[in-house]
Structures are given as C-alpha cells and as structure tokens.
mmCIF file of C-alpha atoms in Angstrom:
data_model
loop_
_atom_site.group_PDB
_atom_site.id
_atom_site.type_symbol
_atom_site.label_atom_id
_atom_site.label_comp_id
_atom_site.label_asym_id
_atom_site.label_seq_id
_atom_site.Cartn_x
_atom_site.Cartn_y
_atom_site.Cartn_z
ATOM 1 C CA MET A 952 77.912 61.763 10.381
ATOM 2 C CA LEU A 953 80.814 60.095 12.153
ATOM 3 C CA ASN A 954 83.922 62.049 12.959
ATOM 4 C CA GLN A 955 87.075 60.992 11.157
ATOM 5 C CA ASP A 956 88.567 59.034 14.075
ATOM 6 C CA ASP A 957 85.369 57.039 14.593
ATOM 7 C CA GLN A 958 85.140 56.299 10.884
ATOM 8 C CA LEU A 959 88.769 55.140 10.752
ATOM 9 C CA ASP A 960 88.131 52.913 13.778
ATOM 10 C CA GLN A 961 85.169 51.327 12.004
ATOM 11 C CA ILE A 962 87.059 50.931 8.736
ATOM 12 C CA TYR A 963 90.014 49.179 10.341
ATOM 13 C CA ARG A 964 87.737 47.069 12.545
ATOM 14 C CA ALA A 965 85.848 45.992 9.418
ATOM 15 C CA LEU A 966 89.063 45.216 7.538
ATOM 16 C CA ALA A 967 90.449 43.199 10.466
ATOM 17 C CA ASP A 968 88.427 40.169 9.360
ATOM 18 C CA PRO A 969 89.796 38.056 6.472
ATOM 19 C CA THR A 970 86.328 37.357 5.045
ATOM 20 C CA ARG A 971 85.511 41.049 4.889
ATOM 21 C CA ARG A 972 88.892 41.815 3.321
ATOM 22 C CA ALA A 973 88.151 39.168 0.678
ATOM 23 C CA VAL A 974 84.768 40.788 -0.015
ATOM 24 C CA VAL A 975 86.432 44.205 -0.374
ATOM 25 C CA GLU A 976 89.052 42.647 -2.665
ATOM 26 C CA ARG A 977 86.305 41.125 -4.838
ATOM 27 C CA LEU A 978 84.439 44.439 -4.994
ATOM 28 C CA THR A 979 87.525 46.232 -6.301
ATOM 29 C CA ALA A 980 86.778 44.415 -9.566
ATOM 30 C CA GLY A 981 83.253 45.852 -9.663
ATOM 31 C CA SER A 982 79.812 45.559 -8.137
ATOM 32 C CA ALA A 983 78.467 42.141 -7.219
ATOM 33 C CA THR A 984 75.309 40.623 -5.822
ATOM 34 C CA VAL A 985 75.258 39.110 -2.348
ATOM 35 C CA SER A 986 74.940 35.662 -3.927
ATOM 36 C CA GLU A 987 78.021 36.278 -6.093
ATOM 37 C CA LEU A 988 79.961 37.457 -3.068
ATOM 38 C CA ALA A 989 78.899 34.389 -1.074
ATOM 39 C CA GLU A 990 80.047 31.845 -3.703
ATOM 40 C CA PRO A 991 83.692 31.435 -2.610
ATOM 41 C CA PHE A 992 82.821 31.170 1.099
ATOM 42 C CA ASP A 993 81.605 28.194 3.076
ATOM 43 C CA MET A 994 78.916 30.145 4.908
ATOM 44 C CA SER A 995 75.231 30.878 4.724
ATOM 45 C CA LEU A 996 73.837 33.968 3.044
ATOM 46 C CA PRO A 997 72.777 35.347 6.459
ATOM 47 C CA GLY A 998 76.375 34.865 7.651
ATOM 48 C CA LEU A 999 77.748 36.822 4.709
ATOM 49 C CA THR A 1000 75.045 39.439 5.184
ATOM 50 C CA GLN A 1001 76.377 40.052 8.700
ATOM 51 C CA HIS A 1002 79.827 40.688 7.241
ATOM 52 C CA LEU A 1003 78.306 43.040 4.677
ATOM 53 C CA ARG A 1004 76.504 44.938 7.453
ATOM 54 C CA VAL A 1005 79.856 45.599 9.189
ATOM 55 C CA LEU A 1006 81.325 46.832 5.891
ATOM 56 C CA GLU A 1007 78.256 49.022 5.318
ATOM 57 C CA ASP A 1008 78.405 50.471 8.836
ATOM 58 C CA ALA A 1009 82.036 51.414 8.181
ATOM 59 C CA GLY A 1010 80.966 53.087 4.934
ATOM 60 C CA LEU A 1011 83.128 50.804 2.802
ATOM 61 C CA VAL A 1012 80.260 49.114 0.989
ATOM 62 C CA GLN A 1013 76.980 50.449 -0.305
ATOM 63 C CA THR A 1014 74.124 48.156 -1.184
ATOM 64 C CA GLN A 1015 71.157 48.641 -3.405
ATOM 65 C CA LYS A 1016 68.182 46.329 -3.480
ATOM 66 C CA VAL A 1017 66.209 45.948 -6.691
ATOM 67 C CA GLY A 1018 63.425 43.421 -6.303
ATOM 68 C CA ARG A 1019 64.963 40.446 -4.535
ATOM 69 C CA VAL A 1020 68.513 41.126 -5.714
ATOM 70 C CA ARG A 1021 70.877 43.074 -3.497
ATOM 71 C CA THR A 1022 73.926 44.530 -5.265
ATOM 72 C CA CYS A 1023 77.014 45.692 -3.381
ATOM 73 C CA THR A 1024 79.452 48.389 -4.452
ATOM 74 C CA LEU A 1025 82.732 49.451 -2.875
ATOM 75 C CA ASP A 1026 82.994 53.097 -1.829
ATOM 76 C CA LEU A 1027 86.515 53.956 -2.978
ATOM 77 C CA GLU A 1028 86.463 57.373 -1.296
ATOM 78 C CA VAL A 1029 85.994 55.826 2.145
ATOM 79 C CA LEU A 1030 88.693 53.260 1.420
ATOM 80 C CA GLY A 1031 90.885 56.146 0.284
ATOM 81 C CA SER A 1032 90.511 57.875 3.655
ATOM 82 C CA ALA A 1033 92.081 54.838 5.347
ATOM 83 C CA GLU A 1034 94.860 54.840 2.769
ATOM 84 C CA ARG A 1035 95.518 58.558 3.309
ATOM 85 C CA TRP A 1036 95.807 58.004 7.070
ATOM 86 C CA ILE A 1037 98.409 55.273 6.526
ATOM 87 C CA ASN A 1038 100.313 57.389 4.005
ATOM 88 C CA GLN A 1039 100.456 60.323 6.415
ATOM 89 C CA ARG A 1040 101.989 58.054 9.081
ATOM 90 C CA ARG A 1041 104.405 56.609 6.520
ATOM 91 C CA GLN A 1042 105.502 60.085 5.426
ATOM 92 C CA ALA A 1043 106.069 61.204 9.021
ATOM 93 C CA TRP A 1044 108.192 58.122 9.739
ATOM 94 C CA ALA A 1045 110.161 58.536 6.509
ATOM 95 C CA GLN A 1046 111.021 62.102 7.553
ATOM 96 C CA ARG A 1047 112.136 60.876 10.969
ATOM 97 C CA PHE A 1048 114.324 58.195 9.421
ATOM 98 C CA ASP A 1049 115.829 60.756 7.026
ATOM 99 C CA ARG A 1050 116.728 63.002 9.965
ATOM 100 C CA LEU A 1051 118.188 60.034 11.845
ATOM 101 C CA GLY A 1052 120.209 59.044 8.769
ATOM 102 C CA ALA A 1053 121.589 62.564 8.447
ATOM 103 C CA LEU A 1054 122.508 62.617 12.123
ATOM 104 C CA LEU A 1055 124.259 59.257 11.877
ATOM 105 C CA ALA A 1056 126.099 60.389 8.742
ATOM 106 C CA GLU A 1057 127.401 63.411 10.640
ATOM 107 C CA ASP A 1058 128.788 61.089 13.312
ATOM 108 C CA ASP A 1059 130.577 59.033 10.629
ATOM 109 C CA GLU A 1060 132.389 62.047 9.187
ATOM 110 C CA PRO A 1061 135.941 62.441 10.436
ATOM 111 C CA SER A 1062 136.402 65.215 12.913
ATOM 112 C CA PRO A 1063 138.595 68.117 11.816
ATOM 113 C CA PRO A 1064 142.061 67.848 13.311
ATOM 114 C CA THR A 1065 142.511 69.775 16.480
ATOM 115 C CA PRO A 1066 145.541 72.053 16.606
ATOM 116 C CA SER A 1067 148.237 70.517 18.747
ATOM 117 C CA LYS A 1068 149.679 72.527 21.564
ATOM 118 C CA GLY A 1069 153.400 72.376 21.055
ATOM 119 C CA ARG A 1070 156.065 74.006 23.130
ATOM 120 C CA ASP A 1071 157.623 77.140 21.794
ATOM 121 C CA SER A 1072 161.377 76.647 21.583
#
C-alpha cells in the first residue's frame, strides 16, 4: 500500500491531464464502459486505456472486466482524500488570514491619548 504522500502525488499527477479529468468528471455520473468513455475523445481505445491505467494506478478508478466488456467506476474515497488535503490547506490559510485581519484591525484603531506633560504653575 502506498503511503499518503505517494498516493496524493499520484492522484494529482493523474488529474493534471485534461483527458483524465474529463474521464473522472464523466464517472461522477456513474460507471461506464471503456467504449462509452472513449466516445467524446478523438483517440484510439488503446490511447484511452493508457489514461485509464494512470487513473487506476492512482486509485481513482477501478475497472472490472466481464467477458469482453471493461467497466470503470470512480473510487470516491480516494478522490475524497485529495479533497481533504486541499481543505486542510484552505483551513490553515483561512486561519492565517483571520489572524492577519485582526492584526491589521488593531493597527487601524486609534491609539489612546497620551497624557500631556504640562508645566505646573
């Protein structure tokens, strides 16, 4: 089993390609055969199969072959791990921006008047 960093690397590498992102997008609607996935693309079935292999290696897609028909399914849990990683980064940055905003707001507040040193008469 891959460690989490290696799996994230593979997931993002797989999603870096627009064809593979389109395949993942199509599979969010439900399982599809390789032929169905190939329809919108101007490429051979072996070309699409190479893209599917990258998605499989990343764990994003699972395939099942029954007879001569290969059906692909999206693994939402693996996709969710990539989403969780992004959300953790987003949350950390939001907290940093909140702290920065509070610090800047403190600088905008008027300073309390300082007592003047007058002469005693």
